[in-house]
CSV table of C-alpha atoms and ligand atoms in Angstrom, one decimal:
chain,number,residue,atom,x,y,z
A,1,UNK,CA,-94.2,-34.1,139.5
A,2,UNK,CA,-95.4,-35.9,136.4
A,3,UNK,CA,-92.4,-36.9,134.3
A,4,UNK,CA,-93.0,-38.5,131.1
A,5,UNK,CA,-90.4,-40.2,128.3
A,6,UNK,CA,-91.9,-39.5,124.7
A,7,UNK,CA,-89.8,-40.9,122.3
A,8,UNK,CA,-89.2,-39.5,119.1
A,9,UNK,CA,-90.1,-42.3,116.5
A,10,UNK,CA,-87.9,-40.1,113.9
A,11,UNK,CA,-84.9,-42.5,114.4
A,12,UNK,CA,-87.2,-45.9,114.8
A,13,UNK,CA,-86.5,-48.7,112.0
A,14,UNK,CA,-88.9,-47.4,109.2
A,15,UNK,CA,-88.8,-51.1,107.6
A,16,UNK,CA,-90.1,-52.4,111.2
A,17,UNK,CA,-92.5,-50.2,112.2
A,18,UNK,CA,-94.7,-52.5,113.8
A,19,UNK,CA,-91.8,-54.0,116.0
A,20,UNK,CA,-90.7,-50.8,117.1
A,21,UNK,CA,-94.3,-50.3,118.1
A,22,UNK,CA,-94.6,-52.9,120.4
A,23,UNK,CA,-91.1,-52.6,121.8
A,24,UNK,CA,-92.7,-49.0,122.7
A,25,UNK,CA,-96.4,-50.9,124.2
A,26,UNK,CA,-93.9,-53.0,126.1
A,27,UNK,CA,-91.7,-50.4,127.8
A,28,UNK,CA,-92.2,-47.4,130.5
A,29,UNK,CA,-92.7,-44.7,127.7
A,30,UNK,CA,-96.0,-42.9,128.0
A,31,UNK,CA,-96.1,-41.4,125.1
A,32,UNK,CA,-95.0,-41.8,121.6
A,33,UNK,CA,-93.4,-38.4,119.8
A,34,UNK,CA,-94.3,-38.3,116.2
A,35,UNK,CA,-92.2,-35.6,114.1
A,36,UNK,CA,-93.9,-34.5,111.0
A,37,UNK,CA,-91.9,-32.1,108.4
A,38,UNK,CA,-93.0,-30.3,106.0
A,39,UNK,CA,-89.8,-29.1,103.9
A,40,UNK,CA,-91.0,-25.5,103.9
A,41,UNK,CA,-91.5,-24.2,107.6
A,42,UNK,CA,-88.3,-27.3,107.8
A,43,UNK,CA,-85.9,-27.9,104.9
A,44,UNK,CA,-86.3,-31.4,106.2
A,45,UNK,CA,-89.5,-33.9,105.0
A,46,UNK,CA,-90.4,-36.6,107.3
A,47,UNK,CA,-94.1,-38.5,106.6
A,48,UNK,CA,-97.4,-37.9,106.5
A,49,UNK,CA,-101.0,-39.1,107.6
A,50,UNK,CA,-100.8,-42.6,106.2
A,51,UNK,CA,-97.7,-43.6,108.5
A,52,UNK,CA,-99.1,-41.7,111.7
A,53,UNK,CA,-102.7,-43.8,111.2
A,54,UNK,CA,-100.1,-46.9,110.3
A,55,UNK,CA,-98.4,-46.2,113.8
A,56,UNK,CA,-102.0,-45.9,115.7
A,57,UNK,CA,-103.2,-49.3,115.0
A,58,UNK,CA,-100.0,-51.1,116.5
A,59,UNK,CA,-99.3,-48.4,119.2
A,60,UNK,CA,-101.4,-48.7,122.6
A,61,UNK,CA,-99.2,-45.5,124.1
A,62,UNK,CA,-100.7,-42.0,123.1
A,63,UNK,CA,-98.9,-40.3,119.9
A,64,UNK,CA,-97.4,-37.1,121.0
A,65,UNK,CA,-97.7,-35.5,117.4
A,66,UNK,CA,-95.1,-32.5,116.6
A,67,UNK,CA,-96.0,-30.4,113.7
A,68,UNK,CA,-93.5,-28.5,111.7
A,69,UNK,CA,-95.8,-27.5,109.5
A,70,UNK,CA,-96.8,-24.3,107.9
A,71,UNK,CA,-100.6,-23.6,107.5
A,72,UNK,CA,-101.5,-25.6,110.6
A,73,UNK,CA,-105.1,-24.8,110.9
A,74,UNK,CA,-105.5,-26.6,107.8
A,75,UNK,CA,-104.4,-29.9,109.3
A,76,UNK,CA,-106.0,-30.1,112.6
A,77,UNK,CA,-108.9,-32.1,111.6
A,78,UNK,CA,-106.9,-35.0,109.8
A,79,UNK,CA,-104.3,-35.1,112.5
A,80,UNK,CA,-106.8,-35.9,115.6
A,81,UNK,CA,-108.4,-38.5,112.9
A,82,UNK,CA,-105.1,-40.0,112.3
A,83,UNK,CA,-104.6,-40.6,116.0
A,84,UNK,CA,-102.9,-37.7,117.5
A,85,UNK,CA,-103.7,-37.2,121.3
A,86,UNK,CA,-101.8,-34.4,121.8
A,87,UNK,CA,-101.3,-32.1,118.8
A,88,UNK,CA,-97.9,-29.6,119.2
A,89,UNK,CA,-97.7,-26.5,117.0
A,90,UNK,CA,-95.2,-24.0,116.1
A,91,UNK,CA,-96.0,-20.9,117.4
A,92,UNK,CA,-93.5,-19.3,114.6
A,93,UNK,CA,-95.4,-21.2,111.5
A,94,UNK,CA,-99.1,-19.9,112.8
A,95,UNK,CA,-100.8,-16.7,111.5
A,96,UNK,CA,-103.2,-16.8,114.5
A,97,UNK,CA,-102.1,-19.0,117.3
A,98,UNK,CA,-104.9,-18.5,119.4
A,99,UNK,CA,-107.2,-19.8,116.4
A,100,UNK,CA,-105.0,-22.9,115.8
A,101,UNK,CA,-105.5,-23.8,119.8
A,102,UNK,CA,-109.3,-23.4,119.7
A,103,UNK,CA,-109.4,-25.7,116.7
A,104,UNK,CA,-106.8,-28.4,118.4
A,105,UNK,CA,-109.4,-28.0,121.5
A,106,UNK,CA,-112.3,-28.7,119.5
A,107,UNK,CA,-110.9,-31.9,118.0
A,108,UNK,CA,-111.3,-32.6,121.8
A,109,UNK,CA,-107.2,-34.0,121.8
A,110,UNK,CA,-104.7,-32.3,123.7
A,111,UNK,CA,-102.7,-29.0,122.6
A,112,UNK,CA,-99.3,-28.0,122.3
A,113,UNK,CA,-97.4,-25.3,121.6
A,114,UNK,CA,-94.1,-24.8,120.8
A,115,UNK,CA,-90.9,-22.6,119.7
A,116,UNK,CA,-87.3,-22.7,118.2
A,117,UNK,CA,-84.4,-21.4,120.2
A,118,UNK,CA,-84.2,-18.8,118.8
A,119,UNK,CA,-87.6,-17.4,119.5
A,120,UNK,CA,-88.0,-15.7,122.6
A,121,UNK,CA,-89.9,-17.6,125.6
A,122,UNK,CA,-92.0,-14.7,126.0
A,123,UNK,CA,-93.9,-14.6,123.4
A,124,UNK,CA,-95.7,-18.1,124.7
A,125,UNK,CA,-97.2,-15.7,127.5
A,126,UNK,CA,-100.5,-15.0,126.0
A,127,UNK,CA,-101.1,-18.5,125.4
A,128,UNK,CA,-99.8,-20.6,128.3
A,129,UNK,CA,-103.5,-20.5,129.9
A,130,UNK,CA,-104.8,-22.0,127.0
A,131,UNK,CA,-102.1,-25.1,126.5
A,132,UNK,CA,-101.9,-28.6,128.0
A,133,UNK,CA,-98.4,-28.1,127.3
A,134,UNK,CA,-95.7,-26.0,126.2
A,135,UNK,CA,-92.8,-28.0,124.0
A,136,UNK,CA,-89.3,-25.8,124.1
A,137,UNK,CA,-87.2,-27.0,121.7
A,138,UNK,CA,-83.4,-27.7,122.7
A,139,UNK,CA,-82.1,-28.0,119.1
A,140,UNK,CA,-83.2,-26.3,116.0
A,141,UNK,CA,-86.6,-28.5,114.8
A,142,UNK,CA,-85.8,-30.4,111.3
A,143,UNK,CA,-83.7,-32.9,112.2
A,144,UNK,CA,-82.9,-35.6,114.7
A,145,UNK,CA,-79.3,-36.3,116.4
A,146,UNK,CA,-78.1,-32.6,116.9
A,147,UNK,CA,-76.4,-31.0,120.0
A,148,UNK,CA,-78.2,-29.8,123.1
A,149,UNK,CA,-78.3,-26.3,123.3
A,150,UNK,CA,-77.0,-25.5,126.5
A,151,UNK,CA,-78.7,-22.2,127.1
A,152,UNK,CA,-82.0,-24.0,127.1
A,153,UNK,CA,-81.9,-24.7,131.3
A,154,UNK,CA,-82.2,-20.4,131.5
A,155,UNK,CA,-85.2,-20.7,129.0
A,156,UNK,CA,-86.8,-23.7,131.0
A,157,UNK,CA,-86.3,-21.7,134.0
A,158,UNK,CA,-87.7,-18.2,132.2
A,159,UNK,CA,-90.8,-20.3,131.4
A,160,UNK,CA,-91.3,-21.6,134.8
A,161,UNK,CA,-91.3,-17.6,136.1
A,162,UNK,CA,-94.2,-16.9,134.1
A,163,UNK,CA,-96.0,-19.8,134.6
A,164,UNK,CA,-95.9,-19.2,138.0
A,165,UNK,CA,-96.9,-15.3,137.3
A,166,UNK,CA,-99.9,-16.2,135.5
A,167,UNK,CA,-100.6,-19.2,137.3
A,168,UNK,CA,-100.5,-21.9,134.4
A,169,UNK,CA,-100.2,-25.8,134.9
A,170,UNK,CA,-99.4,-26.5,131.2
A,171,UNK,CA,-96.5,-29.5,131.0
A,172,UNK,CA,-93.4,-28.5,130.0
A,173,UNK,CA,-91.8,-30.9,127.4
A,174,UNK,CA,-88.3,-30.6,125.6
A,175,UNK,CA,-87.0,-31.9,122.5
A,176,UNK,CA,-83.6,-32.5,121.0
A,177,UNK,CA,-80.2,-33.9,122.0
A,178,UNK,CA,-81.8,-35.3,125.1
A,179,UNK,CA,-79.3,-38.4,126.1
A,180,UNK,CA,-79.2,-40.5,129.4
A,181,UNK,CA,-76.3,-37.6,130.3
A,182,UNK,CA,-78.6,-34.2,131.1
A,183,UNK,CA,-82.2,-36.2,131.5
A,184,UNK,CA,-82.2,-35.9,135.5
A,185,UNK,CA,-81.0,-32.2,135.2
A,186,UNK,CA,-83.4,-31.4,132.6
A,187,UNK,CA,-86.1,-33.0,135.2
A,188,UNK,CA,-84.4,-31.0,138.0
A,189,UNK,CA,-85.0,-28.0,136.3
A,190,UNK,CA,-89.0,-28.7,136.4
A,191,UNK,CA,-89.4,-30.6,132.9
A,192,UNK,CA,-92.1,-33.0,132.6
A,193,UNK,CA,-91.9,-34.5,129.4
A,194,UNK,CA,-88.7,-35.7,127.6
A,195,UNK,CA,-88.4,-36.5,124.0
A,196,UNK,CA,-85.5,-38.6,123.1
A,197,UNK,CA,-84.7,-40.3,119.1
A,198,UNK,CA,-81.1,-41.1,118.7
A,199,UNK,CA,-80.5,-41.8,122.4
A,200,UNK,CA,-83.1,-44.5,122.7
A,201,UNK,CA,-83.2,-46.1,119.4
A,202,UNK,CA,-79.7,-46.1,118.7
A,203,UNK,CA,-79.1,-48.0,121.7
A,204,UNK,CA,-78.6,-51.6,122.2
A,205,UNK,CA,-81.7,-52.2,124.3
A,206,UNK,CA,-84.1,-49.3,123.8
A,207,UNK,CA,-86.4,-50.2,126.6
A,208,UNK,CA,-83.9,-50.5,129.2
A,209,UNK,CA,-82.7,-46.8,127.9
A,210,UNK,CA,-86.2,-45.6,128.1
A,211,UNK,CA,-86.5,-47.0,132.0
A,212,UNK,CA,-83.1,-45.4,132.9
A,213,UNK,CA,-83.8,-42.0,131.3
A,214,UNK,CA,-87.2,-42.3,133.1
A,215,UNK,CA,-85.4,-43.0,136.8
A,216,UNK,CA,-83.3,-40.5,136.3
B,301,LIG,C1,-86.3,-32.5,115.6
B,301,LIG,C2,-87.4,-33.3,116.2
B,301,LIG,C3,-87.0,-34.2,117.3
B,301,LIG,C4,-86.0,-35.3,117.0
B,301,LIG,C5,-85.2,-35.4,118.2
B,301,LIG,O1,-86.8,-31.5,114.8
B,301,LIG,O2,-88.5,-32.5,116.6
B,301,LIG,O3,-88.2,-34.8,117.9
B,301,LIG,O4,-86.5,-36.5,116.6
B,301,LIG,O5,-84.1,-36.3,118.0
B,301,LIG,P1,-82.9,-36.4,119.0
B,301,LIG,O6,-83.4,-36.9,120.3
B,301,LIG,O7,-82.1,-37.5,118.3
B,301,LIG,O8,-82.2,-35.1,119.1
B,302,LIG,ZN1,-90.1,-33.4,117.8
């Protein structure tokens, strides 16, 4: 099973960008997850295109890009030239989802799509053919360092059901409140791709964090 540790430059040193880069080229982290906010689909405002193209030239890992965005159609195009390789969208903030995955796909990056908790898993099931990867996210998305839902192991295994139904092999990645505490039963539970801020960063020795969250 392909697991993968994304994470979530959100709670990274902004004033050392380039260090926290390398300490991320340096560990077992695949991926890098990059959270950008809009402060209308989110009341929260993160960065923009400048920092993710910033991040790109001192990051050899692949940036894991997670839009909170509305309008996200509109952004496709500057995203995948900023450096995105995988491009994850709210389902909830797109008009036409099935649009916004055909123009992710043409970019010729990888697509994601994703939901709140409060959104039912179901309505992914149109599109989970069309996905690299589905992103469920464990906390509401805005901010960093909130609280696991709990309920999110029945959702991760509601997804799994129709995946197997309709025969999909799109990764399943989760996102918020993940610690070193519930990583190997969030794994257990068939989860491929873990996105972590305040529990790596906030840590004494992030890359150590990263390889124990990873060995799970
Ligand atoms: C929240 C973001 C997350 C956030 C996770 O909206 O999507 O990626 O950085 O932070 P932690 O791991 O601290 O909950
Ligand atoms: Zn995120």
């Amino acid at each position: 099973m392909t697991k993968i540790i994304s994470p979530s430059l959100l709670s990274a040193d902004f004033g050392n960008l380039k260090t926290e880069c390398e300490m991320i080229n340096a560990s077992e982290a695949e991926w890098l997850h990059i959270d950008v906010m809009d402060g209308s689909f989110v009341p929260n405002i993160s960065f923009g295109f400048p920092v993710i193209e910033a991040v790109k030239k001192h990051c050899n890992k692949m940036l894991d890009v997670h839009i909170m965005i509305v309008h996200p159609e509109k952004y496709v195009q500057r995203f995948a030239k900023a450096g995105a390789g995988m491009l994850t969208f709210h389902f909830e903030a797109a008009e036409n989802p099935q649009e916004v995955i055909n123009l992710i796909r043409a970019e010729g990056i990888k697509v994601g799509i994703t939901i709140n908790p409060d959104v039912p898993v179901s309505s992914l099931e149109p599109y989970i053919n069309h996905v690299d990867m589905v992103l469920l996210m464990t906390v509401f998305a805005g901010y960093g360092g909130q609280k696991f839902i709990e309920n999110s192991y029945d959702r991760i295994d509601e997804l799994r059901a129709i995946m197997k139904r309709k025969n999909a092999n799109c990764l399943i990645e989760i996102d918020g409140g993940v610690n070193l505490e519930n990583a190997s039963k969030l794994f257990e539970h068939g989860v491929n791709v873990l996105v972590a801020g305040n529990a790596i960063f906030n840590t004494p020795n992030p890359k150590d964090t990263i390889r124990d969250m990873l060995n799970s």
